[in-house]
PDB file of N, CA and C in Angstrom:
ATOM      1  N   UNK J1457      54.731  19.889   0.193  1.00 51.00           N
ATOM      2  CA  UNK J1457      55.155  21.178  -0.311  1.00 51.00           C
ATOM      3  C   UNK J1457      56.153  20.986  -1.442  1.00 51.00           C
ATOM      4  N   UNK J1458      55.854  21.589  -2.482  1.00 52.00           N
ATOM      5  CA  UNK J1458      56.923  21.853  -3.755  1.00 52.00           C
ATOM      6  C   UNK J1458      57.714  22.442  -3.672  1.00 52.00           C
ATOM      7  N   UNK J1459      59.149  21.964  -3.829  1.00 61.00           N
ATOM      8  CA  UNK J1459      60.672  22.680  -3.803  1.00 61.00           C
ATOM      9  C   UNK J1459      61.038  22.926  -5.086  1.00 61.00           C
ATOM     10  N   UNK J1460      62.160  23.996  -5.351  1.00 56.00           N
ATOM     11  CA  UNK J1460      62.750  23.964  -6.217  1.00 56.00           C
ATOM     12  C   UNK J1460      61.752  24.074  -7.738  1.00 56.00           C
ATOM     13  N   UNK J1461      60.498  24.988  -7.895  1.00 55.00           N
ATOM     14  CA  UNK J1461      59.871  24.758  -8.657  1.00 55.00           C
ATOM     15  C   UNK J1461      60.077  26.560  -9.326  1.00 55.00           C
ATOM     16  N   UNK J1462      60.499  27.314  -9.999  1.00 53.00           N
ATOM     17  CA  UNK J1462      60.556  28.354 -10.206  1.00 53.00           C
ATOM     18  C   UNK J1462      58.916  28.930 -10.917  1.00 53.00           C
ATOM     19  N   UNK J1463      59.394  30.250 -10.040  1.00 53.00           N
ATOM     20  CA  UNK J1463      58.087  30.739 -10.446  1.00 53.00           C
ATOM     21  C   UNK J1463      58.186  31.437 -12.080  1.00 53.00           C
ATOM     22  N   UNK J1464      56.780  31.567 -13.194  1.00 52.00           N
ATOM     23  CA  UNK J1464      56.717  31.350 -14.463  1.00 52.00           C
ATOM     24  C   UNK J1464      57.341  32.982 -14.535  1.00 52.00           C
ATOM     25  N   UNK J1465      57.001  33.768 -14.218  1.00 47.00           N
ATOM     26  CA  UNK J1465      57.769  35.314 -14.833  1.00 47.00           C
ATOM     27  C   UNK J1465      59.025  35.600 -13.933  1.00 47.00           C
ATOM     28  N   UNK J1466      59.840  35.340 -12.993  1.00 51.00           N
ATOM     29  CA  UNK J1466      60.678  35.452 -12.174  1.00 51.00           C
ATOM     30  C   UNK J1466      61.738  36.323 -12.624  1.00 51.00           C
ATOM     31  N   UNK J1467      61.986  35.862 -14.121  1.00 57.00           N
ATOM     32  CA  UNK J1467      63.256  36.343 -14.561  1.00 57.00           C
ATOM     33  C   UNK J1467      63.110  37.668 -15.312  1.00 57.00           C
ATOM     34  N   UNK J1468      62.042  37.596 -16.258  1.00 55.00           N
ATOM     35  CA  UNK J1468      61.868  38.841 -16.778  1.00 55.00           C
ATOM     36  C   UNK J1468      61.081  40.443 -15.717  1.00 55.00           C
ATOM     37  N   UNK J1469      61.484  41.305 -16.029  1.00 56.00           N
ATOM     38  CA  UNK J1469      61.313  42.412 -15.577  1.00 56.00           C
ATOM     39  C   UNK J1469      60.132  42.539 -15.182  1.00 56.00           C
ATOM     40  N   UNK J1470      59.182  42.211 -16.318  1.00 52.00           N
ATOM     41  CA  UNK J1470      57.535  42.637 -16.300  1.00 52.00           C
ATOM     42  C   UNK J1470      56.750  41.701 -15.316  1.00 52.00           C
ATOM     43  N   UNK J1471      57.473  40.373 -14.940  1.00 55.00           N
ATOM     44  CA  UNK J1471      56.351  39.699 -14.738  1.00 55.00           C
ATOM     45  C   UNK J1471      56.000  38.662 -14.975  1.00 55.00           C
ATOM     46  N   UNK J1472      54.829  38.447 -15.004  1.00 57.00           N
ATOM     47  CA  UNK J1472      53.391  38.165 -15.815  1.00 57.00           C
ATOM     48  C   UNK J1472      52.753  38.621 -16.577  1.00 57.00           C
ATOM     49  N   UNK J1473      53.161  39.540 -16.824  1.00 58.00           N
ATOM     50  CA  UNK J1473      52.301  41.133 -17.263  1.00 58.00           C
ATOM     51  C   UNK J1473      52.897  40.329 -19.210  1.00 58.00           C
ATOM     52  N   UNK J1474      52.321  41.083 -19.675  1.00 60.00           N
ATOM     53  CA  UNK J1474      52.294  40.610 -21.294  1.00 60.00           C
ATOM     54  C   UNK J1474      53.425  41.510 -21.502  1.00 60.00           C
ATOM     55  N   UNK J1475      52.432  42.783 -21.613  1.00 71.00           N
ATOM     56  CA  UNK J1475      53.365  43.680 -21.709  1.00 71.00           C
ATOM     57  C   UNK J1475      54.560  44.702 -21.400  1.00 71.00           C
ATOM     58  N   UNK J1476      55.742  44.616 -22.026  1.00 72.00           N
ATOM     59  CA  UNK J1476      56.968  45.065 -21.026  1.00 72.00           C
ATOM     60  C   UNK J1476      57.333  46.500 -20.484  1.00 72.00           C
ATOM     61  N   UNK J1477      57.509  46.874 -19.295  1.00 83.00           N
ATOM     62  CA  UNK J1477      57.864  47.865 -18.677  1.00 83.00           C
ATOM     63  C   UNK J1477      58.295  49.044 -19.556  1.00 83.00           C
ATOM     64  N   UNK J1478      58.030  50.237 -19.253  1.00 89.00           N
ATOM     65  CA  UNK J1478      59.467  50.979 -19.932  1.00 89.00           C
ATOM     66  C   UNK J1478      60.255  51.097 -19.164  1.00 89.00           C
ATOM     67  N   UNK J1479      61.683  51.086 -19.970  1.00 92.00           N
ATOM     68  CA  UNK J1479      62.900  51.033 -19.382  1.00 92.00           C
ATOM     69  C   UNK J1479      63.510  52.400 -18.532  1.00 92.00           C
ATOM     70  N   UNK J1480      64.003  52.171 -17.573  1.00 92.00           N
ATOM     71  CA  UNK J1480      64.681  53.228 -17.008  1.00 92.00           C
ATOM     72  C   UNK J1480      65.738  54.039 -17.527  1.00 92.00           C
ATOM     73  N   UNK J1481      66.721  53.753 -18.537  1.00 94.00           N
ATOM     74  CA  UNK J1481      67.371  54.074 -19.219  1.00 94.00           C
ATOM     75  C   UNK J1481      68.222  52.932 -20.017  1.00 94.00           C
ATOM     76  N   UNK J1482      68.672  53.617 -20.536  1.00 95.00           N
ATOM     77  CA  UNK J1482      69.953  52.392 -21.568  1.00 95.00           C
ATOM     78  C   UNK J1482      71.785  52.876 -20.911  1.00 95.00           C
ATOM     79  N   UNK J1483      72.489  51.717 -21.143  1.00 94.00           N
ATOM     80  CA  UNK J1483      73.879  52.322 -20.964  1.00 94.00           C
ATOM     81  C   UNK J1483      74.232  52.916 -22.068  1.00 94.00           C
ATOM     82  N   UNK J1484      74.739  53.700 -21.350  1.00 93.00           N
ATOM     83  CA  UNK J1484      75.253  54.649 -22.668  1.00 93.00           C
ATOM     84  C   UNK J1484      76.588  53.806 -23.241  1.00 93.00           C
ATOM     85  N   UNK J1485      77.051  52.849 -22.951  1.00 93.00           N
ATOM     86  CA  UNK J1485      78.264  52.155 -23.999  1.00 93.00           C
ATOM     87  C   UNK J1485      77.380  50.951 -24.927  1.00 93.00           C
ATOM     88  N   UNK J1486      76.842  50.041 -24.253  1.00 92.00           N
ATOM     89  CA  UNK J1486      76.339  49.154 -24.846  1.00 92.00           C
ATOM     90  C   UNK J1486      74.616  49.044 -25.339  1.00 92.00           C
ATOM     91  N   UNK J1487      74.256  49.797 -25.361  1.00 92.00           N
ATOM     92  CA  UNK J1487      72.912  50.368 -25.292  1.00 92.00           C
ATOM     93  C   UNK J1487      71.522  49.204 -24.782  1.00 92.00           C
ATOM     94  N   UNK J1488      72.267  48.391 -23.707  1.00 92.00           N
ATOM     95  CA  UNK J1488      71.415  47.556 -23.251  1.00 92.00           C
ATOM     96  C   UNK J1488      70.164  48.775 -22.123  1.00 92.00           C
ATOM     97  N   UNK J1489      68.926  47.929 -22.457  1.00 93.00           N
ATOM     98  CA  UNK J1489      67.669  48.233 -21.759  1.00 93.00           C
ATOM     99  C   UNK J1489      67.752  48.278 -20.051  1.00 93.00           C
ATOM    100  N   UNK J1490      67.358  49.231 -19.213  1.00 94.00           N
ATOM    101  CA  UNK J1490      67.736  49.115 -18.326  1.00 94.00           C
ATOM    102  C   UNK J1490      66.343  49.327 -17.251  1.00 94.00           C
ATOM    103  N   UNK J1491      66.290  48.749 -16.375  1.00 94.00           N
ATOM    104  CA  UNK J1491      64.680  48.511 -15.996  1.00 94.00           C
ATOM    105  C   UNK J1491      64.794  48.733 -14.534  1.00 94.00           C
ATOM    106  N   UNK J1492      65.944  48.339 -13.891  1.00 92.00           N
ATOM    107  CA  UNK J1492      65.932  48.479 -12.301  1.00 92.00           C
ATOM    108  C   UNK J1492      66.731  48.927 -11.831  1.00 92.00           C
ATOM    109  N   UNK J1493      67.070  49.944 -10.655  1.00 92.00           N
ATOM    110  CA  UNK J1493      68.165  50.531 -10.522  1.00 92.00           C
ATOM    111  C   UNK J1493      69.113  49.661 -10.171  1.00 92.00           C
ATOM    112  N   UNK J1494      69.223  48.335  -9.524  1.00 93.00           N
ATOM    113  CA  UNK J1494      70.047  47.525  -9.392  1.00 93.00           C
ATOM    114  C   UNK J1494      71.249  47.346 -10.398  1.00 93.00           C
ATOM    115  N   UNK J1495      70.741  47.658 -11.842  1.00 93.00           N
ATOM    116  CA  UNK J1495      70.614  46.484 -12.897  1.00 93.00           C
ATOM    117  C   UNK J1495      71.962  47.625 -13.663  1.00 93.00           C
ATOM    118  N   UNK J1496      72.295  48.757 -12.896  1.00 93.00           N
ATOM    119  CA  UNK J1496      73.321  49.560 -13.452  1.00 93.00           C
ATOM    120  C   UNK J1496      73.936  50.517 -12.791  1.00 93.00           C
ATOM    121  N   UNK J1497      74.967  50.950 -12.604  1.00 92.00           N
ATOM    122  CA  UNK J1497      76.025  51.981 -11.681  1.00 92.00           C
ATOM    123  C   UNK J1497      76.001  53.105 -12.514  1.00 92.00           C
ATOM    124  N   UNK J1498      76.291  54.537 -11.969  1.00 92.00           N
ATOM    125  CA  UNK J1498      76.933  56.013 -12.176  1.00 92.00           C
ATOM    126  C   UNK J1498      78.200  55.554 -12.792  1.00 92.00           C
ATOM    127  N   UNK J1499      78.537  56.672 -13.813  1.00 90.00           N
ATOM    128  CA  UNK J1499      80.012  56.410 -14.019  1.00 90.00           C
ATOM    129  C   UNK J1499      79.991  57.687 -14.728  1.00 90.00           C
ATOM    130  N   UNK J1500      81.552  58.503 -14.948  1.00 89.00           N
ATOM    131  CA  UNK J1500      81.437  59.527 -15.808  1.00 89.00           C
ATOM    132  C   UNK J1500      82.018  59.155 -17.210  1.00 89.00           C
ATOM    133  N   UNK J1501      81.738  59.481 -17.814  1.00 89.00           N
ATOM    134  CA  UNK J1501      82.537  59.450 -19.256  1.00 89.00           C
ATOM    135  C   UNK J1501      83.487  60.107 -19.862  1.00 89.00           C
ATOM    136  N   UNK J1502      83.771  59.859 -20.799  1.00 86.00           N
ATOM    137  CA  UNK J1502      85.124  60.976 -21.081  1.00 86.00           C
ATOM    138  C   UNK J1502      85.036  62.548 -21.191  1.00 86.00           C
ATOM    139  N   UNK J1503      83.792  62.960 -20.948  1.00 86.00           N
ATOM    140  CA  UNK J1503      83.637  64.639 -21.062  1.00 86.00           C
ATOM    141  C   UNK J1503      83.042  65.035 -19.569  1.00 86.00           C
ATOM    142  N   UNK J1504      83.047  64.012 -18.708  1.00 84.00           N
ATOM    143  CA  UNK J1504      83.097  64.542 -16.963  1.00 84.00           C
ATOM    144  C   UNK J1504      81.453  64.392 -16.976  1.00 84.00           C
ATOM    145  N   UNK J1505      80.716  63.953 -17.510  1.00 89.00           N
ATOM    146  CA  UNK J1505      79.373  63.510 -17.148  1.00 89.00           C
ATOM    147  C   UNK J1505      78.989  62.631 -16.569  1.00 89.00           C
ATOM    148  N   UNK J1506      78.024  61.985 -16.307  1.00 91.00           N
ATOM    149  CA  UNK J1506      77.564  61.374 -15.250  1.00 91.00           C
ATOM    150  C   UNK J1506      76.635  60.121 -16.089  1.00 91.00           C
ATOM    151  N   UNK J1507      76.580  59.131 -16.711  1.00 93.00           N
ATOM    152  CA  UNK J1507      76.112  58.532 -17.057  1.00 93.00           C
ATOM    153  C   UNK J1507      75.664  57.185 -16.590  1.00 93.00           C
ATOM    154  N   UNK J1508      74.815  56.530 -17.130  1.00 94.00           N
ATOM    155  CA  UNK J1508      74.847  55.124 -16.803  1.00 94.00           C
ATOM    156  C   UNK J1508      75.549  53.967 -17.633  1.00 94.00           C
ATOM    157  N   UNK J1509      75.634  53.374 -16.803  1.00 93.00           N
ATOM    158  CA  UNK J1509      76.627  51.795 -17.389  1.00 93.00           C
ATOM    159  C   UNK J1509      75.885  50.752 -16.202  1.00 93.00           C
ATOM    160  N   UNK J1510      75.785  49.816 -17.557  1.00 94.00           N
ATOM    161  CA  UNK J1510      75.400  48.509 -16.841  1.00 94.00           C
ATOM    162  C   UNK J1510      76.337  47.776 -15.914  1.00 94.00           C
ATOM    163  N   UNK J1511      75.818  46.872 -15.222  1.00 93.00           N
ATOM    164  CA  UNK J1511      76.522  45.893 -14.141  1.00 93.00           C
ATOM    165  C   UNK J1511      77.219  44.666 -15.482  1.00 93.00           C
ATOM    166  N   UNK J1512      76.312  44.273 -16.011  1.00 92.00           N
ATOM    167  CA  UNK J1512      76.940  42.685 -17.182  1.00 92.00           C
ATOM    168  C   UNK J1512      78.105  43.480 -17.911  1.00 92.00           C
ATOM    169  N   UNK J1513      79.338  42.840 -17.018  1.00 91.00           N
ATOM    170  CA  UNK J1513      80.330  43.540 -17.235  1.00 91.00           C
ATOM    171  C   UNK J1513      80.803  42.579 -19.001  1.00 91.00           C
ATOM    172  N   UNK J1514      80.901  41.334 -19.215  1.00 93.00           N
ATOM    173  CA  UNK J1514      81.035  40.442 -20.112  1.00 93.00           C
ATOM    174  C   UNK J1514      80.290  40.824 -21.350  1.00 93.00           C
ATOM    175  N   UNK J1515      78.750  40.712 -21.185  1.00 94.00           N
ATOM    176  CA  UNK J1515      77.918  41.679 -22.216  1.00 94.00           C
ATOM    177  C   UNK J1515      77.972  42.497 -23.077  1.00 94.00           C
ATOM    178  N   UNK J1516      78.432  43.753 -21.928  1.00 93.00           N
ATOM    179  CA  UNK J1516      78.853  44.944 -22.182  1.00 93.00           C
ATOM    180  C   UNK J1516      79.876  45.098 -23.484  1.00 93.00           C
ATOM    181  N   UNK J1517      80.852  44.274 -22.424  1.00 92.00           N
ATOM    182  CA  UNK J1517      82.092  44.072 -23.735  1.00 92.00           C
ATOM    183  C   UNK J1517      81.933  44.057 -24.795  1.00 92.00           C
ATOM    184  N   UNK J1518      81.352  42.656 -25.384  1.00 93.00           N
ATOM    185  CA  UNK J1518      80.930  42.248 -26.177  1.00 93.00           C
ATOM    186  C   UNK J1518      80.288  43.469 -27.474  1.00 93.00           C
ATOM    187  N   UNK J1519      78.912  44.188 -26.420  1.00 93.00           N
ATOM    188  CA  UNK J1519      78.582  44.588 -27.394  1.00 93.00           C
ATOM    189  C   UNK J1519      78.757  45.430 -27.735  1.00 93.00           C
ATOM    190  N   UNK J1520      79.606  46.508 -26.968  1.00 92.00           N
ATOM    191  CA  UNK J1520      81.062  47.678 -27.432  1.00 92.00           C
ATOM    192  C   UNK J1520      81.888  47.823 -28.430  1.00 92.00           C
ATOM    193  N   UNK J1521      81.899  46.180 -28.475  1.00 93.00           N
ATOM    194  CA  UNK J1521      83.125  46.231 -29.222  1.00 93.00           C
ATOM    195  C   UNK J1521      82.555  45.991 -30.698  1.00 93.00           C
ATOM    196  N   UNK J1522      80.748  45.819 -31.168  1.00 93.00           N
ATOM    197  CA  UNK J1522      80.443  45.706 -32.352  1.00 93.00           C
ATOM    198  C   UNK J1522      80.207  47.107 -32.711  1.00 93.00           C
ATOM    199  N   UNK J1523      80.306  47.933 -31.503  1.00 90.00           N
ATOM    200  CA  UNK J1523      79.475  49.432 -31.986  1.00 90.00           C
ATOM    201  C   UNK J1523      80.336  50.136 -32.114  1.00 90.00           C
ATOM    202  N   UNK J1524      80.641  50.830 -33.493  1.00 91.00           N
ATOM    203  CA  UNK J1524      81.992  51.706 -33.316  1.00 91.00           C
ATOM    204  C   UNK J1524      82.420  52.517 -32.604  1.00 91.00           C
ATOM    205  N   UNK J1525      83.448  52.885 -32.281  1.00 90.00           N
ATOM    206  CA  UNK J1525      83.899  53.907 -31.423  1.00 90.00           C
ATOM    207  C   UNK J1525      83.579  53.737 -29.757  1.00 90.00           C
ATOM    208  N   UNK J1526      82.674  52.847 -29.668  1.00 91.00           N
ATOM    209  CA  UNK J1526      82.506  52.848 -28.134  1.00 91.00           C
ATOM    210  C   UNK J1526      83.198  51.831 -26.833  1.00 91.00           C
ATOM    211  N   UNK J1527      84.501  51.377 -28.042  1.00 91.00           N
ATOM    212  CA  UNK J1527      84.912  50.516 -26.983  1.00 91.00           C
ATOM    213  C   UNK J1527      86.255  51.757 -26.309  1.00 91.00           C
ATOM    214  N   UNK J1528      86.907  52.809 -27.416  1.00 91.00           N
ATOM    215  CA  UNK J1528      87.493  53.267 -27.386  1.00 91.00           C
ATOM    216  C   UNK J1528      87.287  54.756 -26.274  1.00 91.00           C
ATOM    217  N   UNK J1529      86.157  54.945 -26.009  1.00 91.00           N
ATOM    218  CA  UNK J1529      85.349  56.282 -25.303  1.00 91.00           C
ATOM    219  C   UNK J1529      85.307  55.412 -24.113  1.00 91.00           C
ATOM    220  N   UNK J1530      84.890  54.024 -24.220  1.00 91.00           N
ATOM    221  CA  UNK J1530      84.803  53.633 -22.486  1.00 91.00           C
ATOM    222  C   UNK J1530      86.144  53.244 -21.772  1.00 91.00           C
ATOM    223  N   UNK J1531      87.373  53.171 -22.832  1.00 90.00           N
ATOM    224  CA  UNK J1531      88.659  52.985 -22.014  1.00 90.00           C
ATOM    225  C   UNK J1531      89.380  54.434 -22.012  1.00 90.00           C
ATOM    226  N   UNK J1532      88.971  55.085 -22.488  1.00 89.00           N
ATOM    227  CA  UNK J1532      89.304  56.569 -22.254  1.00 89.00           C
ATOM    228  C   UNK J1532      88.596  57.201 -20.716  1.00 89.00           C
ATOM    229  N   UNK J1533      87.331  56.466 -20.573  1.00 89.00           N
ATOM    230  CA  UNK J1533      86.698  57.339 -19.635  1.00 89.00           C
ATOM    231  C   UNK J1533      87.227  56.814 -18.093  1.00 89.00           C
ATOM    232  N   UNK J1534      87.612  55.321 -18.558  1.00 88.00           N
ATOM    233  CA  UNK J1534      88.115  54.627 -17.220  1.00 88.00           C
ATOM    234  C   UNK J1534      89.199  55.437 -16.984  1.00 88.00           C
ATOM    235  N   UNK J1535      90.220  55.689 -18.120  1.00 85.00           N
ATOM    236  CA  UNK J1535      91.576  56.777 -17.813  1.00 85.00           C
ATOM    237  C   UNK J1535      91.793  57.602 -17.014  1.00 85.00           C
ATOM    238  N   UNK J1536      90.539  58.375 -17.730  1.00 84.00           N
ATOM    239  CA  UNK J1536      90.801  59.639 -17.207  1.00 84.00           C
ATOM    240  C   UNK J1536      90.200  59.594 -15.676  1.00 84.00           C
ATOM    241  N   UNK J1537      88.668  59.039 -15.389  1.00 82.00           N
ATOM    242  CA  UNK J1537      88.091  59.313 -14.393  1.00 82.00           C
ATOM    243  C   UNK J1537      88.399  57.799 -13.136  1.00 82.00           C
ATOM    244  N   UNK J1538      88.429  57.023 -13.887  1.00 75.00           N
ATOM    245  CA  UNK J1538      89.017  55.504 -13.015  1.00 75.00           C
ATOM    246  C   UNK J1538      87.572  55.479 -12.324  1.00 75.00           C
ATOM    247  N   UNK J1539      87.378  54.709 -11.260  1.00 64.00           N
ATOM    248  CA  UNK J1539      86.283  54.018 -10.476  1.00 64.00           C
ATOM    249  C   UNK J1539      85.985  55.684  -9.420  1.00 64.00           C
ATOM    250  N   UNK J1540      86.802  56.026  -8.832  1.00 66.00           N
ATOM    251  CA  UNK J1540      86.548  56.884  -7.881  1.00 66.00           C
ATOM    252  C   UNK J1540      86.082  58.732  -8.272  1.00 66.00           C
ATOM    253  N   UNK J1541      85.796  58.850  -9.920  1.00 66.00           N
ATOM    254  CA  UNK J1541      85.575  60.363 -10.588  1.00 66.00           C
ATOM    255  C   UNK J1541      86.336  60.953 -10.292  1.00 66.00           C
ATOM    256  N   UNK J1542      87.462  61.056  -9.848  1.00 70.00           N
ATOM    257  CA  UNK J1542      88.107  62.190  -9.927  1.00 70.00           C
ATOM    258  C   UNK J1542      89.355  62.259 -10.962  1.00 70.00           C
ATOM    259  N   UNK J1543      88.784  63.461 -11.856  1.00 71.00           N
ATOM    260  CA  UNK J1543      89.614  63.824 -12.945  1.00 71.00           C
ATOM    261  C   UNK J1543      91.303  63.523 -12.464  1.00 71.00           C
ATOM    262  N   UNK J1544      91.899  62.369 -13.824  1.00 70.00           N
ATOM    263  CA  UNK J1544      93.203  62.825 -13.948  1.00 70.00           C
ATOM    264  C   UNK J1544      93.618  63.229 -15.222  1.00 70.00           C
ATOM    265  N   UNK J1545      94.623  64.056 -14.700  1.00 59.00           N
ATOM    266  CA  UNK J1545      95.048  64.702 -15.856  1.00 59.00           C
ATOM    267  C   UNK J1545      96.414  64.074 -16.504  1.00 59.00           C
ATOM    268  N   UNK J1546      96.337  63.249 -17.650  1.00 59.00           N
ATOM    269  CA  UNK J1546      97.320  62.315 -18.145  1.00 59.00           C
ATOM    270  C   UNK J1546      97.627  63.117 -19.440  1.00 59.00           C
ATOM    271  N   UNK J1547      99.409  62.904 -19.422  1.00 56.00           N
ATOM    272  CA  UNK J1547     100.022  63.755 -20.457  1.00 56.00           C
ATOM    273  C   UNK J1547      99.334  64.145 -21.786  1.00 56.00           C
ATOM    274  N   UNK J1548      98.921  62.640 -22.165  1.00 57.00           N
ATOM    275  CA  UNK J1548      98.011  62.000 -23.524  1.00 57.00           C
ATOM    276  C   UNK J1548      96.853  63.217 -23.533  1.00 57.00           C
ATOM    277  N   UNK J1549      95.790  63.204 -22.597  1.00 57.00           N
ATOM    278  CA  UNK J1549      94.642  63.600 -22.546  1.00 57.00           C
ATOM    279  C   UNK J1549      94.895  65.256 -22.445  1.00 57.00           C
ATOM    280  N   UNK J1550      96.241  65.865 -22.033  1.00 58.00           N
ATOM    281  CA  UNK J1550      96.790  67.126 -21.904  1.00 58.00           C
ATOM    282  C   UNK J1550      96.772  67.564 -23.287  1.00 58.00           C
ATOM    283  N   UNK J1551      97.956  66.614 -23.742  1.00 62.00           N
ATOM    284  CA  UNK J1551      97.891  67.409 -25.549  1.00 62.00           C
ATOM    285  C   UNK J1551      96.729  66.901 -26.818  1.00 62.00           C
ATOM    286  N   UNK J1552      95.703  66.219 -26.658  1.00 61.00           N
ATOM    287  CA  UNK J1552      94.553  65.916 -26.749  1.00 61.00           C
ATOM    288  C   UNK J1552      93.690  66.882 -26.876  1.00 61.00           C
ATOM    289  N   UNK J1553      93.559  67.787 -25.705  1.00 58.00           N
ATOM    290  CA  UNK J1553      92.915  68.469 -24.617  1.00 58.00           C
ATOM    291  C   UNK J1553      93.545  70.016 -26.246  1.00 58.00           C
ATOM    292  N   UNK J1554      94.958  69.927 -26.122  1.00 60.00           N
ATOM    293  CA  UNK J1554      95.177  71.010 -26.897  1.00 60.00           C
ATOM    294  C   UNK J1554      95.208  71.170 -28.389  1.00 60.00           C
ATOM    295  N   UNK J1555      94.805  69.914 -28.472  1.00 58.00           N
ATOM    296  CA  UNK J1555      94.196  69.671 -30.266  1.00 58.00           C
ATOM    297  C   UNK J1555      93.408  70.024 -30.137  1.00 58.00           C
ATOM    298  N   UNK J1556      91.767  70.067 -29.240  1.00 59.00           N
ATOM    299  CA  UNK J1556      90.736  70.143 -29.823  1.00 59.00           C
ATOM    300  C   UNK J1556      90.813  71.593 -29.646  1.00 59.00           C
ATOM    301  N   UNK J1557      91.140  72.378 -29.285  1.00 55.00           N
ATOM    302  CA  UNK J1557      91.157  73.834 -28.606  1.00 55.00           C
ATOM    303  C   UNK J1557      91.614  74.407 -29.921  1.00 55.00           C
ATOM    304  N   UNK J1558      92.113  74.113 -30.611  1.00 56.00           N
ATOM    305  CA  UNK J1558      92.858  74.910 -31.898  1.00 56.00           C
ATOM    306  C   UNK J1558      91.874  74.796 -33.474  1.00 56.00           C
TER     307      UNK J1558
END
């Protein structure tokens, strides 16, 4: 019996298959392809929505930080909403809150 021999499509999504899946969605920070529900968590964003974000937390980074503005919307959203969604209301995001209103 053969050990340790990996099987030829294992890693990619599709397979064997030639052709690739469509994706389940993209994260909305890093706009990586997203294929399995495993492959990404709920999170809200800075306007109380419900989005997806990938698990490749390193990745992610990375590619946030080439896309403008989106490294700055995903440390805002951690702010305000943190791991557990529930809105806080931080002084910053208060008078923020009363710029855009005017």
């Amino acid at each position: 019996m053969r050990r340790c021999v990996r099987r030829k499509g294992a890693r990619h999504p599709a397979g064997k298959n030639s052709k690739s899946p469509e994706p389940i969605g993209y994260c909305s920070y890093c706009g990586t392809a997203l294929y399995q529900p495993w492959q990404f968590h709920w999170m809200y964003d800075e306007d109380g929505q419900r989005v997806r974000k990938c698990k490749w937390m390193r990745r992610c980074c990375e590619r946030r930080r080439q896309i403008p503005g989106q490294e700055e919307s995903y440390r805002r959203a951690v702010l305000r909403y943190g791991k557990d969604g529930k809105e806080r209301w931080l002084e910053g995001f208060a008078k923020e809150r009363e710029d855009e209103d005017e």
